[in-house]
Tab-separated table of C-alpha atoms in Angstrom:
chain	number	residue	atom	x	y	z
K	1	UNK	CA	-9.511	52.927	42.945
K	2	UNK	CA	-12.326	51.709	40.797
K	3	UNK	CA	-10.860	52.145	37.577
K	4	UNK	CA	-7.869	50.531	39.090
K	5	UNK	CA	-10.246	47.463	39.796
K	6	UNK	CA	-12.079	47.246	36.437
K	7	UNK	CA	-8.298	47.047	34.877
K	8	UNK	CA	-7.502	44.652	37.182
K	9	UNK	CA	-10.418	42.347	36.412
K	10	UNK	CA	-10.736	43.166	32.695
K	11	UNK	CA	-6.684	42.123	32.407
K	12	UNK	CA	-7.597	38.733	33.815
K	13	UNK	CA	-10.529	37.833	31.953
K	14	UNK	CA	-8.709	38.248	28.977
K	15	UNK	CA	-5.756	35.974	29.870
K	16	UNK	CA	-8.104	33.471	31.531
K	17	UNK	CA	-9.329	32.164	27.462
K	18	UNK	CA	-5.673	32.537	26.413
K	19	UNK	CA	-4.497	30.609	29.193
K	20	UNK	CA	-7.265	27.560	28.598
K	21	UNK	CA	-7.047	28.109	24.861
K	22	UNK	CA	-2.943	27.019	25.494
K	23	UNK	CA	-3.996	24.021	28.005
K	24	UNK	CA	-6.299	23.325	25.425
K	25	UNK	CA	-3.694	22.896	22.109
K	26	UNK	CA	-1.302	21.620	24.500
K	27	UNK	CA	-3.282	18.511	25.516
K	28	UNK	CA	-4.364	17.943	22.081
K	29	UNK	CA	-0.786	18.069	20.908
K	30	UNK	CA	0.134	14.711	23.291
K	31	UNK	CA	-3.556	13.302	22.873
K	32	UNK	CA	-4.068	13.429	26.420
K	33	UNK	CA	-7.276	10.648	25.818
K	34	UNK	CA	-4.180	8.031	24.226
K	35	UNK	CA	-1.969	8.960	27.477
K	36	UNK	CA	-4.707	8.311	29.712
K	37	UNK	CA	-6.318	5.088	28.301
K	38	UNK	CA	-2.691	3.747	27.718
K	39	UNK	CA	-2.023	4.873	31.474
K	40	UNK	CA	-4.767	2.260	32.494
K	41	UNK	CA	-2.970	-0.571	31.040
K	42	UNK	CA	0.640	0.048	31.930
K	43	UNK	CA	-1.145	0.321	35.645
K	44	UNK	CA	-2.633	-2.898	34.754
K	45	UNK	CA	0.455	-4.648	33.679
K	46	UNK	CA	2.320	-3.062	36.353
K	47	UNK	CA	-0.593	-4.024	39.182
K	48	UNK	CA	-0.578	-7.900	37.667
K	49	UNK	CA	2.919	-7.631	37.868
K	50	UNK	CA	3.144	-7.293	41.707
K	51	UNK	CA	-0.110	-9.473	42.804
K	52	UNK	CA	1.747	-12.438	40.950
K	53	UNK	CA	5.264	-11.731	42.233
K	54	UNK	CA	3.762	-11.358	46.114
K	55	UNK	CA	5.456	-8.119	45.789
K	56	UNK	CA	4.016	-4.885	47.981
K	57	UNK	CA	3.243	-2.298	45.981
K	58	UNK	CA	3.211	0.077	48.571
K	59	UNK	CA	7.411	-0.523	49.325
K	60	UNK	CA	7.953	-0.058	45.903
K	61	UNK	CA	6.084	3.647	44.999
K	62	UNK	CA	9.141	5.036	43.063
K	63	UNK	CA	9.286	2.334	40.964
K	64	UNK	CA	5.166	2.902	40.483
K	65	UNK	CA	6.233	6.469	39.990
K	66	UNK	CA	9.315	5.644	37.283
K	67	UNK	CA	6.810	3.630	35.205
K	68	UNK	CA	3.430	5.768	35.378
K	69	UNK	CA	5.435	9.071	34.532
K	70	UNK	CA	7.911	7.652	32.512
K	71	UNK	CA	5.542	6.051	30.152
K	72	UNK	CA	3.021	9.232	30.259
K	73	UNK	CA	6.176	10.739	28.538
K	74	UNK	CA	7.152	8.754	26.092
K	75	UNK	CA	3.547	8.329	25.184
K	76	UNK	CA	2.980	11.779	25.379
K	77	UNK	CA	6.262	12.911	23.322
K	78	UNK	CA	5.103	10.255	20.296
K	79	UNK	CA	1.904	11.535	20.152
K	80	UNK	CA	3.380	15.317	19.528
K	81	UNK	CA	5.642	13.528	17.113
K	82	UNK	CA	3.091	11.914	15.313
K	83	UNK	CA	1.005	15.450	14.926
K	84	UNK	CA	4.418	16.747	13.598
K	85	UNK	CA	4.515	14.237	11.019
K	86	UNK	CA	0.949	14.431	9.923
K	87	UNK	CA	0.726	17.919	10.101
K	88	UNK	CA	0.730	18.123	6.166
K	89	UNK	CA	-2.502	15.282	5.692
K	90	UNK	CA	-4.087	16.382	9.018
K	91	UNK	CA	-5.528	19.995	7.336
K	92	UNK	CA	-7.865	17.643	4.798
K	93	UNK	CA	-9.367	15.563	7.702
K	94	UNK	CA	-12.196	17.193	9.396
K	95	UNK	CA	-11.723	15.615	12.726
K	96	UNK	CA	-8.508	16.588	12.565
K	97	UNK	CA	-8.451	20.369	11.581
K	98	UNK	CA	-8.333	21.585	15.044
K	99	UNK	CA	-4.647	20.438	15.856
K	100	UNK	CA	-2.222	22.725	17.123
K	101	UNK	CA	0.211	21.879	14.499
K	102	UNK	CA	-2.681	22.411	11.733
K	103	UNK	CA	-4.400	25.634	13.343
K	104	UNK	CA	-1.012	27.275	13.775
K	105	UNK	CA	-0.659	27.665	17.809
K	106	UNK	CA	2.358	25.615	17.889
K	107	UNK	CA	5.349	26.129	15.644
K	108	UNK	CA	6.583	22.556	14.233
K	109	UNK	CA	10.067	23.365	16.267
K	110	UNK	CA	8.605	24.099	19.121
K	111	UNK	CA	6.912	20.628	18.688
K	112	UNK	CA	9.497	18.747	17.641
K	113	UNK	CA	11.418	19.630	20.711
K	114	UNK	CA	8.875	18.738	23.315
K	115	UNK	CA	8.482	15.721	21.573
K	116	UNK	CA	12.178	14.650	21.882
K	117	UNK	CA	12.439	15.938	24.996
K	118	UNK	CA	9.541	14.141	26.545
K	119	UNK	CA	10.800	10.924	24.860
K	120	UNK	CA	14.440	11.422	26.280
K	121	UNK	CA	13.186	12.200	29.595
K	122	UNK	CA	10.197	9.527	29.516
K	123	UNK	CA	13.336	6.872	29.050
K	124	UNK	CA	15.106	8.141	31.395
K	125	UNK	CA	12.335	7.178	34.378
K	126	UNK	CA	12.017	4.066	32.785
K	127	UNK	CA	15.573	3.524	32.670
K	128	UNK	CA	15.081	3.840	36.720
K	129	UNK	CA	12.668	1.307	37.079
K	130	UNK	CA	13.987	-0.778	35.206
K	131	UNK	CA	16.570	-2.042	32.075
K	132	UNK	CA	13.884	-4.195	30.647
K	133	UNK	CA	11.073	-1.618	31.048
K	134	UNK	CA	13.476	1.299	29.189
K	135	UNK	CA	13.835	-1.214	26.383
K	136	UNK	CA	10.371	-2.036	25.998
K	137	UNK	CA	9.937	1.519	25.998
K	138	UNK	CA	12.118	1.949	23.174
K	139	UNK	CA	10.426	-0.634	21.084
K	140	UNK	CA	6.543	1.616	21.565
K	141	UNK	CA	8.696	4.722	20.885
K	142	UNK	CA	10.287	2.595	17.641
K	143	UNK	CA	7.046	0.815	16.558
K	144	UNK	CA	4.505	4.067	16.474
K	145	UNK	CA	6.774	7.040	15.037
K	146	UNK	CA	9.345	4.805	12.717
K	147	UNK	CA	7.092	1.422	11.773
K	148	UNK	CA	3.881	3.059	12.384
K	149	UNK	CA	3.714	7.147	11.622
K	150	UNK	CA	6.686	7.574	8.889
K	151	UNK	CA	6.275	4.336	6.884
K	152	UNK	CA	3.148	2.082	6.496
K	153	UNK	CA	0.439	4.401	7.461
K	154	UNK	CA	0.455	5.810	4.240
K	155	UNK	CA	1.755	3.123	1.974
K	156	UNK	CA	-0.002	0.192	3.319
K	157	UNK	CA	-3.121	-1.043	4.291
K	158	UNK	CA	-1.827	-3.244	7.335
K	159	UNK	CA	-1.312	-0.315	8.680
K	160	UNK	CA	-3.450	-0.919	11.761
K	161	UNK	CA	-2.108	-4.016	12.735
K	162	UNK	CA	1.456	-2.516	12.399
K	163	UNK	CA	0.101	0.323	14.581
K	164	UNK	CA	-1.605	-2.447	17.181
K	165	UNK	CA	2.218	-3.361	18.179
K	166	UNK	CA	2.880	-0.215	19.733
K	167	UNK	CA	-0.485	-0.302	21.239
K	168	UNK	CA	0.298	-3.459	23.114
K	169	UNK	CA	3.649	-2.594	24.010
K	170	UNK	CA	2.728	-0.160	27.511
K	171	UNK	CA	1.069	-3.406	29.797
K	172	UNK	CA	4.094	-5.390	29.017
K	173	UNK	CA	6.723	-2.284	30.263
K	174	UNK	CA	4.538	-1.761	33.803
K	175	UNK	CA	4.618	-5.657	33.898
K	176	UNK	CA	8.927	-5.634	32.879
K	177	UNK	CA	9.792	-2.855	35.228
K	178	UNK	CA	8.578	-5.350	38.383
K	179	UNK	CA	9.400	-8.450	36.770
K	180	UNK	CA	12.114	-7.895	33.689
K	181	UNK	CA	11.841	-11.546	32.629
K	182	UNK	CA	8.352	-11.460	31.843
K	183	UNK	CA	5.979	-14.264	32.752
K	184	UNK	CA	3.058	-15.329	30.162
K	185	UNK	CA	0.754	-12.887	31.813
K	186	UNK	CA	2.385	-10.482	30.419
K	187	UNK	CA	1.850	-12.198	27.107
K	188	UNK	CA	-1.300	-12.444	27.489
K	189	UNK	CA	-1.603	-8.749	27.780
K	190	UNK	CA	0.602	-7.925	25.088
K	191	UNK	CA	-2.039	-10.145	22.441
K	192	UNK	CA	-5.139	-9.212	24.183
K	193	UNK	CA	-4.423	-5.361	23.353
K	194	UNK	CA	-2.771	-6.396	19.850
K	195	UNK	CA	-5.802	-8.304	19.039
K	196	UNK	CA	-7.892	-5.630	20.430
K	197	UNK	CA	-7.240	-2.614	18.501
K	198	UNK	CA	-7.613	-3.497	14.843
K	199	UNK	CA	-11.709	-4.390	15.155
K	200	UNK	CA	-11.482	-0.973	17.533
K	201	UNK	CA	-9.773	1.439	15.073
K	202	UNK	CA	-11.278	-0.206	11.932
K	203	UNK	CA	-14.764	0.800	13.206
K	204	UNK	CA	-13.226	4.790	13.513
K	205	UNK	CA	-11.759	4.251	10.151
K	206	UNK	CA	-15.416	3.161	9.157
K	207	UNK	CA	-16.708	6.794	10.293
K	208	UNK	CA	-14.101	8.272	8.754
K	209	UNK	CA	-13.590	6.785	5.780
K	210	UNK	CA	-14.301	9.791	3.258
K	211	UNK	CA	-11.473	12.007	5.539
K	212	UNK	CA	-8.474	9.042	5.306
K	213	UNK	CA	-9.497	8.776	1.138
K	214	UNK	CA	-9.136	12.841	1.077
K	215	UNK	CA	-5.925	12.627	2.725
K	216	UNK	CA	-4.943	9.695	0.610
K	217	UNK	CA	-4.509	7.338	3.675
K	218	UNK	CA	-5.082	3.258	2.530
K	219	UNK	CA	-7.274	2.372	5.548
K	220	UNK	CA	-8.734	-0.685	5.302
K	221	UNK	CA	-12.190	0.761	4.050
K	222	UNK	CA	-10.822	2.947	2.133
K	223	UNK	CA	-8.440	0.469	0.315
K	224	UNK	CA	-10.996	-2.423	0.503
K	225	UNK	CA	-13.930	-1.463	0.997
K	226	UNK	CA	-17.207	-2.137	4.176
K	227	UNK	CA	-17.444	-5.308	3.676
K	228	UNK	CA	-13.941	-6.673	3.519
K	229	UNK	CA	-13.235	-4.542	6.917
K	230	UNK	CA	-16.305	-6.277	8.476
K	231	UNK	CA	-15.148	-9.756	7.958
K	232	UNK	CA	-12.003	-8.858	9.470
K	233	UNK	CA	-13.387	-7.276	12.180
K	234	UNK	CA	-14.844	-10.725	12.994
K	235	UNK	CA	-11.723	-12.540	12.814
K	236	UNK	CA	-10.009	-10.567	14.761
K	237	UNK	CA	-12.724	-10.774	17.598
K	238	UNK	CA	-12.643	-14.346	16.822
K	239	UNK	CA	-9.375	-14.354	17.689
K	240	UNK	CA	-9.668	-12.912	21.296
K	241	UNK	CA	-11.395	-16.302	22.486
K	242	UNK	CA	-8.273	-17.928	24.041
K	243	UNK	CA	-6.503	-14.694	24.517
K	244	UNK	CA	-7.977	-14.902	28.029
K	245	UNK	CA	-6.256	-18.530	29.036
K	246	UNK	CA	-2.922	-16.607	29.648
K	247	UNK	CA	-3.946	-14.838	32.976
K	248	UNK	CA	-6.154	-18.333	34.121
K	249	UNK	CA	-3.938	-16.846	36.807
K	250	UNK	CA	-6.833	-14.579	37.455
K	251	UNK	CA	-9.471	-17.202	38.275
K	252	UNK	CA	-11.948	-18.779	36.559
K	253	UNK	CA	-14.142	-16.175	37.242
K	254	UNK	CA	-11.939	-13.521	35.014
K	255	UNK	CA	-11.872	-16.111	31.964
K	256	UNK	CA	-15.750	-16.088	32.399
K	257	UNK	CA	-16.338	-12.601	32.269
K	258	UNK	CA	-13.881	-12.211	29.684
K	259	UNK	CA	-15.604	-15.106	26.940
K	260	UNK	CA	-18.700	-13.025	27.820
K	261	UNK	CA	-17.405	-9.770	26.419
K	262	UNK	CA	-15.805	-11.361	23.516
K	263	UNK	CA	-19.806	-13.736	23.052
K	264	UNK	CA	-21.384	-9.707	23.013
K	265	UNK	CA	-18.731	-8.232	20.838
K	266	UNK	CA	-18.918	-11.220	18.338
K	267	UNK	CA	-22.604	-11.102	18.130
K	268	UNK	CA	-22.216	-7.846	17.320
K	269	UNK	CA	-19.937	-7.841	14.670
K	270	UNK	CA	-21.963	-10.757	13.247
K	271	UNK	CA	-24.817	-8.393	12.718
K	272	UNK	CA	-22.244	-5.911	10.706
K	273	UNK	CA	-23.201	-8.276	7.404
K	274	UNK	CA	-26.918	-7.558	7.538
K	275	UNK	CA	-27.343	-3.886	8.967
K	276	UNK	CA	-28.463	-1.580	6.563
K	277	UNK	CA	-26.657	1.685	8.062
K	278	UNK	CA	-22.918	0.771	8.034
K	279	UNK	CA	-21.792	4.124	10.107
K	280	UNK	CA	-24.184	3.320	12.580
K	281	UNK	CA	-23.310	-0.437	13.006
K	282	UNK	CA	-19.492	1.089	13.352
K	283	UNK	CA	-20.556	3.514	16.098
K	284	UNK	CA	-21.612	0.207	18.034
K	285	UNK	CA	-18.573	-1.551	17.102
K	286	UNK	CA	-16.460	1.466	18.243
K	287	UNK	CA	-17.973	2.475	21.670
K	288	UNK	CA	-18.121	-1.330	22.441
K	289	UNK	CA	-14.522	-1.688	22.078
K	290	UNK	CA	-13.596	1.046	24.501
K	291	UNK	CA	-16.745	-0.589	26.801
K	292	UNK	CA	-14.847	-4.025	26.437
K	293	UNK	CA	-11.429	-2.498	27.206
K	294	UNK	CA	-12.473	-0.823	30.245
K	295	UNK	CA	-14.379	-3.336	31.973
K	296	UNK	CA	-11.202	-5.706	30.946
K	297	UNK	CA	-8.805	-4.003	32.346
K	298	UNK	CA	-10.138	-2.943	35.825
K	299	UNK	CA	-11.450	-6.910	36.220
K	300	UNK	CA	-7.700	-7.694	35.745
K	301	UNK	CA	-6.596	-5.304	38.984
K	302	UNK	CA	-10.387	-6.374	41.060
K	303	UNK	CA	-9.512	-9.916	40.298
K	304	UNK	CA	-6.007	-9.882	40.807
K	305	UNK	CA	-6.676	-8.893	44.333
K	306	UNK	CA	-8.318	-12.396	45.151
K	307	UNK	CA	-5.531	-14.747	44.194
């Protein structure tokens, strides 16, 4: 009986790593962190979406349902797809070298499928909830692995703000599968996350400058240099000012909080042209961005619930 026990236990153990070590590669094949932060805004758009239209969210949970899951799949399945396609650059980026498509776990088939058939079936929900919201869907699924992944990451240097579309695309299907005809709120969320992401990922392309020139990517810094990125870091901050006037919806309270962000963040990126350490200064920029985002966002649903 005891030897029967330490089998039993020893057998376990051992699958327990292999078990985590799959969980593990899997959620770093669909970039669980991108699902999940991209999760928050389609809620958001979704949320705004049924405060403005007086609809109750609580007689429509399958079309809550449709959207959340839906776009956690197609989100999910370009993410695996984009691994796929990088997997020959990823090996000579450090902070990339523990993929499952670089390390080996995951056979490029065997990605390629889930990634097609988390698309197919991610359209499919959003299909359900709505025409408008399966098309929009299309369009993220179009703008990250076609405009974004396959052609100007790695033959041009807007390739950021051709990246930012697809960003800004997941508040505006949660907002089209209540309303399909849009309103300007859901413009407003569209340009606030387009306007949002190129002073974000600039800031990570400032860390990680050296690993995008080994792989031969034309980042920004790379391309152009500290400088040049910090100046259009500003602008783009700059250019987040009125973004808040399209959900005045919100309150005046919302529009408040949301100039205040965008006073700290330019202040901040105003200091980029006289720090002496620019990694450091980028480190600021970067966690300030995901700072601003959050705060942003969950304002949107607190606010939304006073109007």
């Amino acid at each position: 009986m005891s030897n029967g026990h330490t089998i039993t236990a020893t057998t376990e153990t051992e699958r327990d790593p292999v078990t985590s070590s799959f969980l593990k590669d899997f959620l770093s094949l669909i970039k669980i962190g991108i699902v999940n932060s991209n999760l928050v805004t389609t809620f958001t758009g979704l949320w705004l979406a049924f405060q403005f239209t007086n609809t109750n969210f609580l007689h429509e949970l399958d079309l809550l349902f449709f959207t959340l899951f839906g776009s956690a799949l197609i989100i999910a399945g370009s993410a695996a797809m984009n691994n796929f396609i990088d997997r020959d650059i990823d090996p000579v980026m450090k902070s990339k070298k523990g993929r499952p498509t670089v390390t080996g776990r995951f056979n490029p088939t065997a990605v390629l499928i889930t990634s097609f058939t988390f698309l197919v079936v991610g359209e499919v929900f959003l299909f359900m909830a709505s025409t408008s919201a399966g098309i929009w869907g299309l369009a993220g699924i179009i703008s990250y692995v076609v405009l974004y992944s396959m052609w100007s990451k790695r033959k041009h240097v807007s390739n950021t703000i051709v990246g930012s579309i697809s960003g800004a695309i997941p508040p505006v299907i949660g907002w089209a599968a209540v309303e399909p005809g849009l309103s300007l709120g859901a413009l407003g969320l569209f340009f606030i996350m387009f306007a949002w992401q190129p002073p974000h990922f600039y800031a990570l392309a400032m860390k990680r400058v050296e690993e995008y020139r080994a792989a031969n990517i034309p980042m920004l810094p790379v391309v152009k240099g500290f400088k040049r990125t910090t100046v259009s870091m500003l602008l783009w901050v700059i250019l987040l000012f009125p973004l808040p006037l399209f959900l005045m919806e919100l309150g005046t309270a919302f529009v408040v909080l949301a100039t205040a962000l965008n006073i700290g963040w330019l202040v901040l990126a105003v200091k980029g042209f006289k720090v002496e350490d620019d990694i450091k200064w980028a480190t600021k920029m970067f966690v300030y961005s995901l700072n601003y985002m959050t705060i942003l966002f969950v304002s949107m649903i607190i606010f939304s619930m006073f109007v």
